[in-house]
């Protein structure tokens, strides 16, 4: 029988390493380290710090950005897990120079620097354009529903919330009546029961006051359809909405991302408090148009065309194709369409101007993961 040298993955060892050498050329972590250290302007992150002459030194925003963005690229969004990675993972150690920010520091940095992070996103977009990574011809818009930190139980129209408030008041009245009937306690067991009843009354009263305060200081939410009917509000987070997903109904947001076709670079990302995506197209396009103009990438997103393109939307000189991919597992059309926005500068293949339905696939309807292809062969394209 052949013999091999012994090895054990579950062992600890001390190794002398150079952190910079761990960031190998051509890897994502090297590109991230180089961009943040050499190319991006981080002055906006320095403004909140007031420890020039006193106070303890803070973690460099560049270090925090590197470990946070690298963690996001690995699907890690928990501040506690990012801290753990800085303690155990060699790439995180290299990016952070072996500093281990506490999870509260990481969480506070993300929550307090939202405006600076948005500015950073635009700087990265400008670098991508300078490197020729943006095609400016076609981009796709698709959404993914995400939970918010709000309960569905606190959702409803103003009429429904008023009914809920009245129900809570009736329950409070009932418990108070029961409590008064048994006000003379005869045993310790009855005393405990009375204490639980008082706690129930306080909880119900708190909930009723919460609804009452919301109804007094807020107006009903109106939908964005033609009739502008009232939609359900939420007491905890009134910007979120009740929406249906493949895994049931959630209270949350519809995260909509826009991606340039050439190298699948994300050019815009927003969150909308509505489940349907019909009304998200125009604000997304307006945001991209304003950003491109401000950064000098393009003065007009819908510039006049070399080729003649039929106008099929209220926005001039663009073509909107509604793509409904099908799945090779169940051969059913997905219920969540993807908008394909084709600039008038693009030469549209003739195959895209027809309704096609061939035998290739993109993604399963239940999957929330983005497809690798923006123009799959198996599509129902509706001009």
mmCIF file of C-alpha atoms in Angstrom:
data_model
loop_
_atom_site.group_PDB
_atom_site.id
_atom_site.type_symbol
_atom_site.label_atom_id
_atom_site.label_comp_id
_atom_site.label_asym_id
_atom_site.label_seq_id
_atom_site.Cartn_x
_atom_site.Cartn_y
_atom_site.Cartn_z
ATOM 1 C CA UNK A 1 0.000 0.000 0.000
ATOM 2 C CA UNK A 2 1.343 3.435 -0.953
ATOM 3 C CA UNK A 3 2.479 5.717 1.840
ATOM 4 C CA UNK A 4 2.063 9.503 1.891
ATOM 5 C CA UNK A 5 3.335 12.247 4.108
ATOM 6 C CA UNK A 6 1.085 12.972 7.046
ATOM 7 C CA UNK A 7 -1.060 16.116 6.938
ATOM 8 C CA UNK A 8 -3.740 17.563 9.188
ATOM 9 C CA UNK A 9 -5.982 20.476 8.235
ATOM 10 C CA UNK A 10 -7.172 20.894 11.812
ATOM 11 C CA UNK A 11 -3.908 22.160 13.238
ATOM 12 C CA UNK A 12 -2.575 25.469 14.458
ATOM 13 C CA UNK A 13 0.748 26.934 13.419
ATOM 14 C CA UNK A 14 2.667 30.190 13.570
ATOM 15 C CA UNK A 15 3.748 31.505 10.171
ATOM 16 C CA UNK A 16 5.596 34.732 9.383
ATOM 17 C CA UNK A 17 3.801 36.413 6.482
ATOM 18 C CA UNK A 18 3.669 39.749 4.703
ATOM 19 C CA UNK A 19 0.099 41.013 4.480
ATOM 20 C CA UNK A 20 0.647 42.793 1.176
ATOM 21 C CA UNK A 21 1.840 39.555 -0.403
ATOM 22 C CA UNK A 22 -1.461 37.895 0.480
ATOM 23 C CA UNK A 23 -3.276 40.341 -1.833
ATOM 24 C CA UNK A 24 -2.282 38.651 -5.071
ATOM 25 C CA UNK A 25 -2.340 40.530 -8.342
ATOM 26 C CA UNK A 26 -5.458 39.880 -10.410
ATOM 27 C CA UNK A 27 -7.725 39.046 -7.480
ATOM 28 C CA UNK A 28 -10.754 40.994 -6.299
ATOM 29 C CA UNK A 29 -9.136 41.771 -2.959
ATOM 30 C CA UNK A 30 -6.108 43.301 -4.708
ATOM 31 C CA UNK A 31 -8.341 45.480 -6.915
ATOM 32 C CA UNK A 32 -10.344 46.545 -3.855
ATOM 33 C CA UNK A 33 -7.185 47.402 -1.907
ATOM 34 C CA UNK A 34 -5.678 49.341 -4.822
ATOM 35 C CA UNK A 35 -8.817 51.339 -5.638
ATOM 36 C CA UNK A 36 -9.479 52.419 -2.053
ATOM 37 C CA UNK A 37 -5.835 53.187 -1.292
ATOM 38 C CA UNK A 38 -4.829 54.873 -4.561
ATOM 39 C CA UNK A 39 -7.819 55.974 -6.615
ATOM 40 C CA UNK A 40 -10.797 56.930 -4.483
ATOM 41 C CA UNK A 41 -11.266 60.187 -2.569
ATOM 42 C CA UNK A 42 -12.189 59.305 1.014
ATOM 43 C CA UNK A 43 -12.235 62.851 2.402
ATOM 44 C CA UNK A 44 -16.002 62.666 2.950
ATOM 45 C CA UNK A 45 -15.428 59.878 5.489
ATOM 46 C CA UNK A 46 -12.959 61.983 7.498
ATOM 47 C CA UNK A 47 -15.301 64.892 8.269
ATOM 48 C CA UNK A 48 -17.176 63.332 11.250
ATOM 49 C CA UNK A 49 -13.942 62.685 13.180
ATOM 50 C CA UNK A 50 -13.032 65.348 15.761
ATOM 51 C CA UNK A 51 -10.020 63.704 17.426
ATOM 52 C CA UNK A 52 -7.216 65.850 15.998
ATOM 53 C CA UNK A 53 -5.934 66.972 19.395
ATOM 54 C CA UNK A 54 -7.745 64.780 21.890
ATOM 55 C CA UNK A 55 -9.508 61.466 22.086
ATOM 56 C CA UNK A 56 -8.286 58.017 21.088
ATOM 57 C CA UNK A 57 -7.224 57.247 17.478
ATOM 58 C CA UNK A 58 -9.992 55.863 15.283
ATOM 59 C CA UNK A 59 -9.914 53.083 12.722
ATOM 60 C CA UNK A 60 -8.975 54.381 9.284
ATOM 61 C CA UNK A 61 -12.126 54.534 7.082
ATOM 62 C CA UNK A 62 -10.081 52.920 4.304
ATOM 63 C CA UNK A 63 -9.569 49.825 6.482
ATOM 64 C CA UNK A 64 -13.252 49.631 7.391
ATOM 65 C CA UNK A 65 -14.321 50.055 3.762
ATOM 66 C CA UNK A 66 -12.009 47.288 2.576
ATOM 67 C CA UNK A 67 -13.218 44.667 5.030
ATOM 68 C CA UNK A 68 -16.896 45.649 4.693
ATOM 69 C CA UNK A 69 -16.923 45.633 0.883
ATOM 70 C CA UNK A 70 -14.910 42.411 0.737
ATOM 71 C CA UNK A 71 -17.332 40.810 3.195
ATOM 72 C CA UNK A 72 -20.283 41.927 1.049
ATOM 73 C CA UNK A 73 -18.647 40.308 -1.987
ATOM 74 C CA UNK A 74 -18.652 37.020 -0.046
ATOM 75 C CA UNK A 75 -22.283 37.370 0.996
ATOM 76 C CA UNK A 76 -21.400 38.345 4.570
ATOM 77 C CA UNK A 77 -23.552 41.191 5.904
ATOM 78 C CA UNK A 78 -23.411 40.595 9.660
ATOM 79 C CA UNK A 79 -21.137 42.944 11.621
ATOM 80 C CA UNK A 80 -20.386 40.193 14.137
ATOM 81 C CA UNK A 81 -19.370 37.801 11.365
ATOM 82 C CA UNK A 82 -17.154 40.459 9.770
ATOM 83 C CA UNK A 83 -15.378 40.882 13.125
ATOM 84 C CA UNK A 84 -14.940 37.106 13.362
ATOM 85 C CA UNK A 85 -13.472 37.005 9.835
ATOM 86 C CA UNK A 86 -10.958 39.704 10.796
ATOM 87 C CA UNK A 87 -9.849 37.439 13.637
ATOM 88 C CA UNK A 88 -9.552 34.204 11.652
ATOM 89 C CA UNK A 89 -9.356 34.773 7.865
ATOM 90 C CA UNK A 90 -5.992 35.611 6.296
ATOM 91 C CA UNK A 91 -7.435 37.819 3.509
ATOM 92 C CA UNK A 92 -9.461 39.858 6.003
ATOM 93 C CA UNK A 93 -6.328 40.145 8.149
ATOM 94 C CA UNK A 94 -4.351 41.357 5.144
ATOM 95 C CA UNK A 95 -6.989 43.951 4.182
ATOM 96 C CA UNK A 96 -7.308 45.194 7.756
ATOM 97 C CA UNK A 97 -3.573 44.980 8.540
ATOM 98 C CA UNK A 98 -4.429 42.622 11.405
ATOM 99 C CA UNK A 99 -6.698 45.160 13.114
ATOM 100 C CA UNK A 100 -9.954 43.762 14.461
ATOM 101 C CA UNK A 101 -12.671 46.443 14.644
ATOM 102 C CA UNK A 102 -15.461 45.637 17.091
ATOM 103 C CA UNK A 103 -18.782 44.736 15.484
ATOM 104 C CA UNK A 104 -20.386 47.862 16.985
ATOM 105 C CA UNK A 105 -17.758 50.000 15.236
ATOM 106 C CA UNK A 106 -18.519 48.306 11.913
ATOM 107 C CA UNK A 107 -22.286 48.681 12.354
ATOM 108 C CA UNK A 108 -22.009 52.357 13.333
ATOM 109 C CA UNK A 109 -19.739 53.090 10.362
ATOM 110 C CA UNK A 110 -22.230 51.616 7.878
ATOM 111 C CA UNK A 111 -25.284 53.294 9.429
ATOM 112 C CA UNK A 112 -23.705 56.740 9.877
ATOM 113 C CA UNK A 113 -21.841 57.089 6.567
ATOM 114 C CA UNK A 114 -24.614 56.351 4.073
ATOM 115 C CA UNK A 115 -24.157 59.603 2.127
ATOM 116 C CA UNK A 116 -20.395 59.155 1.859
ATOM 117 C CA UNK A 117 -20.843 55.553 0.714
ATOM 118 C CA UNK A 118 -23.227 56.742 -2.041
ATOM 119 C CA UNK A 119 -20.560 59.214 -3.205
ATOM 120 C CA UNK A 120 -18.018 56.397 -3.188
ATOM 121 C CA UNK A 121 -20.299 54.315 -5.434
ATOM 122 C CA UNK A 122 -20.297 57.111 -8.006
ATOM 123 C CA UNK A 123 -16.494 57.331 -7.900
ATOM 124 C CA UNK A 124 -16.260 53.602 -8.622
ATOM 125 C CA UNK A 125 -18.741 54.010 -11.489
ATOM 126 C CA UNK A 126 -16.572 56.776 -12.955
ATOM 127 C CA UNK A 127 -13.475 54.556 -12.739
ATOM 128 C CA UNK A 128 -15.366 51.776 -14.522
ATOM 129 C CA UNK A 129 -16.291 54.188 -17.313
ATOM 130 C CA UNK A 130 -12.696 55.364 -17.654
ATOM 131 C CA UNK A 131 -11.590 51.744 -17.994
ATOM 132 C CA UNK A 132 -14.130 51.111 -20.749
ATOM 133 C CA UNK A 133 -16.256 48.727 -18.688
ATOM 134 C CA UNK A 134 -19.560 50.472 -19.465
ATOM 135 C CA UNK A 135 -21.172 49.855 -22.822
ATOM 136 C CA UNK A 136 -23.882 52.592 -22.707
ATOM 137 C CA UNK A 137 -26.035 50.546 -25.062
ATOM 138 C CA UNK A 138 -28.162 48.209 -23.003
ATOM 139 C CA UNK A 139 -28.850 47.713 -19.348
ATOM 140 C CA UNK A 140 -31.240 45.522 -17.404
ATOM 141 C CA UNK A 141 -33.410 46.459 -14.438
ATOM 142 C CA UNK A 142 -34.580 43.773 -12.033
ATOM 143 C CA UNK A 143 -35.794 43.635 -8.451
ATOM 144 C CA UNK A 144 -35.467 41.432 -5.400
ATOM 145 C CA UNK A 145 -37.823 41.640 -2.437
ATOM 146 C CA UNK A 146 -36.166 42.052 0.966
ATOM 147 C CA UNK A 147 -37.591 41.974 4.490
ATOM 148 C CA UNK A 148 -37.680 45.127 6.580
ATOM 149 C CA UNK A 149 -37.454 45.425 10.339
ATOM 150 C CA UNK A 150 -41.229 45.699 10.667
ATOM 151 C CA UNK A 151 -43.989 43.213 11.428
ATOM 152 C CA UNK A 152 -46.843 42.449 9.032
ATOM 153 C CA UNK A 153 -49.257 42.585 11.972
ATOM 154 C CA UNK A 154 -48.831 46.366 12.143
ATOM 155 C CA UNK A 155 -49.905 46.850 8.511
ATOM 156 C CA UNK A 156 -53.309 47.931 7.223
ATOM 157 C CA UNK A 157 -55.340 50.723 5.714
ATOM 158 C CA UNK A 158 -56.446 53.510 8.051
ATOM 159 C CA UNK A 159 -59.870 51.882 8.281
ATOM 160 C CA UNK A 160 -58.332 48.532 9.269
ATOM 161 C CA UNK A 161 -56.018 50.175 11.804
ATOM 162 C CA UNK A 162 -58.974 52.011 13.341
ATOM 163 C CA UNK A 163 -60.836 48.702 13.655
ATOM 164 C CA UNK A 164 -57.792 47.168 15.298
ATOM 165 C CA UNK A 165 -57.586 50.055 17.760
ATOM 166 C CA UNK A 166 -61.239 49.634 18.716
ATOM 167 C CA UNK A 167 -60.695 45.897 19.186
ATOM 168 C CA UNK A 168 -57.754 46.568 21.511
ATOM 169 C CA UNK A 169 -59.833 49.013 23.535
ATOM 170 C CA UNK A 170 -62.589 46.402 23.926
ATOM 171 C CA UNK A 171 -60.019 43.871 25.136
ATOM 172 C CA UNK A 172 -58.634 46.389 27.629
ATOM 173 C CA UNK A 173 -62.136 47.108 28.920
ATOM 174 C CA UNK A 174 -62.844 43.377 29.259
ATOM 175 C CA UNK A 175 -59.648 42.701 31.224
ATOM 176 C CA UNK A 176 -60.234 45.706 33.475
ATOM 177 C CA UNK A 177 -63.735 44.482 34.269
ATOM 178 C CA UNK A 178 -62.448 40.999 35.060
ATOM 179 C CA UNK A 179 -59.703 42.460 37.200
ATOM 180 C CA UNK A 180 -62.169 44.564 39.233
ATOM 181 C CA UNK A 181 -64.431 41.550 39.825
ATOM 182 C CA UNK A 182 -61.525 39.654 41.384
ATOM 183 C CA UNK A 183 -60.018 42.563 43.234
ATOM 184 C CA UNK A 184 -60.135 40.768 46.571
ATOM 185 C CA UNK A 185 -57.535 38.022 46.343
ATOM 186 C CA UNK A 186 -58.077 34.927 48.364
ATOM 187 C CA UNK A 187 -54.941 32.973 47.463
ATOM 188 C CA UNK A 188 -51.454 33.373 46.058
ATOM 189 C CA UNK A 189 -52.555 31.704 42.818
ATOM 190 C CA UNK A 190 -55.258 34.318 42.276
ATOM 191 C CA UNK A 191 -52.708 37.037 43.010
ATOM 192 C CA UNK A 192 -50.387 35.701 40.292
ATOM 193 C CA UNK A 193 -53.298 35.530 37.882
ATOM 194 C CA UNK A 194 -54.186 39.146 38.653
ATOM 195 C CA UNK A 195 -50.584 40.258 38.068
ATOM 196 C CA UNK A 196 -50.555 38.557 34.645
ATOM 197 C CA UNK A 197 -53.841 40.243 33.837
ATOM 198 C CA UNK A 198 -52.422 43.663 34.710
ATOM 199 C CA UNK A 199 -49.428 43.021 32.427
ATOM 200 C CA UNK A 200 -51.814 42.061 29.625
ATOM 201 C CA UNK A 201 -53.761 45.288 30.118
ATOM 202 C CA UNK A 202 -50.554 47.352 29.971
ATOM 203 C CA UNK A 203 -49.432 45.583 26.767
ATOM 204 C CA UNK A 204 -52.785 46.117 25.074
ATOM 205 C CA UNK A 205 -52.877 49.735 26.177
ATOM 206 C CA UNK A 206 -49.394 50.332 24.744
ATOM 207 C CA UNK A 207 -50.431 48.827 21.401
ATOM 208 C CA UNK A 208 -53.608 50.907 21.266
ATOM 209 C CA UNK A 209 -51.673 54.101 22.024
ATOM 210 C CA UNK A 210 -49.186 53.239 19.301
ATOM 211 C CA UNK A 211 -51.958 52.945 16.699
ATOM 212 C CA UNK A 212 -53.660 56.097 18.000
ATOM 213 C CA UNK A 213 -50.458 58.133 17.687
ATOM 214 C CA UNK A 214 -49.847 56.858 14.157
ATOM 215 C CA UNK A 215 -53.361 57.686 12.962
ATOM 216 C CA UNK A 216 -53.139 61.217 14.374
ATOM 217 C CA UNK A 217 -49.778 62.131 12.817
ATOM 218 C CA UNK A 218 -49.886 60.377 9.441
ATOM 219 C CA UNK A 219 -51.898 60.481 6.251
ATOM 220 C CA UNK A 220 -53.126 57.442 4.300
ATOM 221 C CA UNK A 221 -50.674 56.073 1.724
ATOM 222 C CA UNK A 222 -51.890 56.185 -1.861
ATOM 223 C CA UNK A 223 -50.844 53.802 -4.589
ATOM 224 C CA UNK A 224 -49.264 54.968 -7.827
ATOM 225 C CA UNK A 225 -51.829 53.436 -10.156
ATOM 226 C CA UNK A 226 -54.298 55.337 -12.297
ATOM 227 C CA UNK A 227 -56.963 55.347 -9.577
ATOM 228 C CA UNK A 228 -54.574 56.079 -6.684
ATOM 229 C CA UNK A 229 -56.358 53.805 -4.229
ATOM 230 C CA UNK A 230 -55.246 53.645 -0.612
ATOM 231 C CA UNK A 231 -52.572 51.040 0.112
ATOM 232 C CA UNK A 232 -51.702 49.527 3.467
ATOM 233 C CA UNK A 233 -49.588 51.581 5.843
ATOM 234 C CA UNK A 234 -47.240 50.160 8.450
ATOM 235 C CA UNK A 235 -46.977 51.668 11.907
ATOM 236 C CA UNK A 236 -43.343 50.644 12.453
ATOM 237 C CA UNK A 237 -41.938 51.449 8.996
ATOM 238 C CA UNK A 238 -44.434 53.295 6.833
ATOM 239 C CA UNK A 239 -42.097 53.385 3.825
ATOM 240 C CA UNK A 240 -42.097 49.593 3.573
ATOM 241 C CA UNK A 241 -44.909 47.588 2.029
ATOM 242 C CA UNK A 242 -46.590 44.215 2.255
ATOM 243 C CA UNK A 243 -45.514 42.148 -0.747
ATOM 244 C CA UNK A 244 -45.819 38.589 -1.957
ATOM 245 C CA UNK A 245 -42.758 36.457 -2.702
ATOM 246 C CA UNK A 246 -42.187 32.837 -3.652
ATOM 247 C CA UNK A 247 -41.666 32.138 0.061
ATOM 248 C CA UNK A 248 -44.819 33.861 1.273
ATOM 249 C CA UNK A 249 -45.876 37.383 2.180
ATOM 250 C CA UNK A 250 -43.329 39.719 3.774
ATOM 251 C CA UNK A 251 -43.192 43.288 5.019
ATOM 252 C CA UNK A 252 -40.287 44.858 3.236
ATOM 253 C CA UNK A 253 -38.799 46.627 0.259
ATOM 254 C CA UNK A 254 -38.257 45.899 -3.410
ATOM 255 C CA UNK A 255 -34.536 46.342 -4.076
ATOM 256 C CA UNK A 256 -34.127 47.325 -7.735
ATOM 257 C CA UNK A 257 -30.723 47.157 -9.419
ATOM 258 C CA UNK A 258 -29.732 48.405 -12.877
ATOM 259 C CA UNK A 259 -26.857 46.653 -14.617
ATOM 260 C CA UNK A 260 -24.893 47.635 -17.735
ATOM 261 C CA UNK A 261 -24.750 44.768 -20.234
ATOM 262 C CA UNK A 262 -21.107 44.980 -21.322
ATOM 263 C CA UNK A 263 -19.479 43.749 -18.093
ATOM 264 C CA UNK A 264 -22.512 43.510 -15.786
ATOM 265 C CA UNK A 265 -21.520 46.607 -13.805
ATOM 266 C CA UNK A 266 -24.213 47.830 -11.395
ATOM 267 C CA UNK A 267 -24.966 51.441 -12.298
ATOM 268 C CA UNK A 268 -27.836 52.084 -9.885
ATOM 269 C CA UNK A 269 -29.485 50.464 -6.869
ATOM 270 C CA UNK A 270 -32.565 51.691 -5.030
ATOM 271 C CA UNK A 271 -35.162 50.380 -2.606
ATOM 272 C CA UNK A 272 -38.873 50.967 -3.208
ATOM 273 C CA UNK A 273 -41.684 50.389 -0.750
ATOM 274 C CA UNK A 274 -43.972 48.662 -3.233
ATOM 275 C CA UNK A 275 -44.125 45.119 -4.525
ATOM 276 C CA UNK A 276 -44.940 45.863 -8.166
ATOM 277 C CA UNK A 277 -42.109 47.094 -10.372
ATOM 278 C CA UNK A 278 -44.218 48.934 -12.941
ATOM 279 C CA UNK A 279 -43.747 52.315 -11.258
ATOM 280 C CA UNK A 280 -40.032 51.893 -10.510
ATOM 281 C CA UNK A 281 -38.828 52.132 -14.120
ATOM 282 C CA UNK A 282 -39.149 55.880 -14.607
ATOM 283 C CA UNK A 283 -37.538 57.001 -11.283
ATOM 284 C CA UNK A 284 -34.655 54.576 -11.887
ATOM 285 C CA UNK A 285 -34.068 55.957 -15.385
ATOM 286 C CA UNK A 286 -34.246 59.533 -14.115
ATOM 287 C CA UNK A 287 -31.690 58.753 -11.393
ATOM 288 C CA UNK A 288 -29.295 57.155 -13.891
ATOM 289 C CA UNK A 289 -29.737 60.071 -16.310
ATOM 290 C CA UNK A 290 -28.979 62.619 -13.569
ATOM 291 C CA UNK A 291 -25.965 60.633 -12.308
ATOM 292 C CA UNK A 292 -24.474 60.137 -15.781
ATOM 293 C CA UNK A 293 -24.870 63.826 -16.522
ATOM 294 C CA UNK A 294 -23.341 64.901 -13.192
ATOM 295 C CA UNK A 295 -20.335 62.586 -13.570
ATOM 296 C CA UNK A 296 -19.788 63.543 -17.200
ATOM 297 C CA UNK A 297 -20.332 59.987 -18.434
ATOM 298 C CA UNK A 298 -23.172 60.940 -20.780
ATOM 299 C CA UNK A 299 -25.059 64.176 -21.245
ATOM 300 C CA UNK A 300 -28.133 62.425 -22.573
ATOM 301 C CA UNK A 301 -28.930 58.821 -21.787
ATOM 302 C CA UNK A 302 -31.388 58.750 -24.669
ATOM 303 C CA UNK A 303 -29.265 60.451 -27.326
ATOM 304 C CA UNK A 304 -30.403 60.500 -30.940
ATOM 305 C CA UNK A 305 -29.793 57.265 -32.762
ATOM 306 C CA UNK A 306 -27.816 56.138 -35.763
ATOM 307 C CA UNK A 307 -30.431 53.465 -36.251
ATOM 308 C CA UNK A 308 -34.162 54.039 -36.220
ATOM 309 C CA UNK A 309 -35.814 52.716 -33.083
ATOM 310 C CA UNK A 310 -39.540 52.515 -32.547
ATOM 311 C CA UNK A 311 -40.859 54.525 -29.605
ATOM 312 C CA UNK A 312 -42.677 52.156 -27.299
ATOM 313 C CA UNK A 313 -42.665 54.044 -24.004
ATOM 314 C CA UNK A 314 -43.473 57.492 -22.694
ATOM 315 C CA UNK A 315 -39.727 58.189 -22.572
ATOM 316 C CA UNK A 316 -38.440 59.277 -25.956
ATOM 317 C CA UNK A 317 -35.785 57.565 -28.035
ATOM 318 C CA UNK A 318 -35.457 54.405 -25.958
ATOM 319 C CA UNK A 319 -36.883 50.966 -26.342
ATOM 320 C CA UNK A 320 -38.228 49.001 -23.412
ATOM 321 C CA UNK A 321 -38.418 45.238 -23.748
ATOM 322 C CA UNK A 322 -40.254 43.251 -21.094
ATOM 323 C CA UNK A 323 -38.423 39.952 -20.685
ATOM 324 C CA UNK A 324 -40.147 36.994 -19.053
ATOM 325 C CA UNK A 325 -37.534 34.201 -18.898
ATOM 326 C CA UNK A 326 -38.565 30.558 -18.755
ATOM 327 C CA UNK A 327 -37.112 27.699 -16.801
ATOM 328 C CA UNK A 328 -35.830 24.407 -18.161
ATOM 329 C CA UNK A 329 -36.833 22.631 -14.946
ATOM 330 C CA UNK A 330 -40.552 23.323 -15.072
ATOM 331 C CA UNK A 331 -40.768 25.048 -18.503
ATOM 332 C CA UNK A 332 -42.935 27.806 -17.034
ATOM 333 C CA UNK A 333 -42.653 31.511 -17.641
ATOM 334 C CA UNK A 334 -41.434 33.439 -14.593
ATOM 335 C CA UNK A 335 -43.870 35.778 -12.899
ATOM 336 C CA UNK A 336 -41.237 38.472 -12.279
ATOM 337 C CA UNK A 337 -40.295 40.244 -15.532
ATOM 338 C CA UNK A 338 -37.017 42.033 -16.180
ATOM 339 C CA UNK A 339 -36.955 45.372 -17.958
ATOM 340 C CA UNK A 340 -34.342 45.646 -20.703
ATOM 341 C CA UNK A 341 -33.530 49.256 -21.553
ATOM 342 C CA UNK A 342 -31.856 49.658 -24.926
ATOM 343 C CA UNK A 343 -30.261 52.993 -25.724
ATOM 344 C CA UNK A 344 -30.913 54.497 -29.110
ATOM 345 C CA UNK A 345 -27.170 54.237 -29.789
ATOM 346 C CA UNK A 346 -27.386 50.460 -29.758
ATOM 347 C CA UNK A 347 -27.768 48.344 -32.867
ATOM 348 C CA UNK A 348 -30.595 45.963 -32.007
ATOM 349 C CA UNK A 349 -30.313 42.471 -33.507
ATOM 350 C CA UNK A 350 -33.282 41.476 -35.601
ATOM 351 C CA UNK A 351 -33.839 38.445 -33.366
ATOM 352 C CA UNK A 352 -34.735 40.808 -30.514
ATOM 353 C CA UNK A 353 -37.404 42.645 -32.447
ATOM 354 C CA UNK A 354 -39.552 39.528 -32.668
ATOM 355 C CA UNK A 355 -41.306 37.504 -30.033
ATOM 356 C CA UNK A 356 -39.127 34.479 -29.596
ATOM 357 C CA UNK A 357 -39.621 31.324 -27.602
ATOM 358 C CA UNK A 358 -36.794 28.885 -28.209
ATOM 359 C CA UNK A 359 -35.479 26.111 -26.013
ATOM 360 C CA UNK A 360 -32.841 27.667 -23.786
ATOM 361 C CA UNK A 361 -33.216 28.754 -20.179
ATOM 362 C CA UNK A 362 -32.292 31.387 -17.644
ATOM 363 C CA UNK A 363 -33.470 30.857 -14.076
ATOM 364 C CA UNK A 364 -36.069 29.073 -12.026
ATOM 365 C CA UNK A 365 -39.033 31.263 -11.012
ATOM 366 C CA UNK A 366 -38.406 30.548 -7.333
ATOM 367 C CA UNK A 367 -34.783 31.678 -7.558
ATOM 368 C CA UNK A 368 -33.874 35.206 -6.519
ATOM 369 C CA UNK A 369 -30.347 34.977 -7.919
ATOM 370 C CA UNK A 370 -29.568 37.138 -10.959
ATOM 371 C CA UNK A 371 -29.188 35.451 -14.314
ATOM 372 C CA UNK A 372 -25.758 35.388 -15.946
ATOM 373 C CA UNK A 373 -27.260 36.355 -19.293
ATOM 374 C CA UNK A 374 -29.072 39.584 -20.097
ATOM 375 C CA UNK A 375 -30.401 38.366 -23.424
ATOM 376 C CA UNK A 376 -31.173 34.659 -23.031
ATOM 377 C CA UNK A 377 -32.255 32.682 -26.060
ATOM 378 C CA UNK A 378 -35.274 31.425 -24.149
ATOM 379 C CA UNK A 379 -37.232 34.642 -23.658
ATOM 380 C CA UNK A 380 -40.635 36.061 -24.342
ATOM 381 C CA UNK A 381 -39.734 39.554 -25.531
ATOM 382 C CA UNK A 382 -42.728 41.848 -25.691
ATOM 383 C CA UNK A 383 -41.887 45.031 -27.653
#
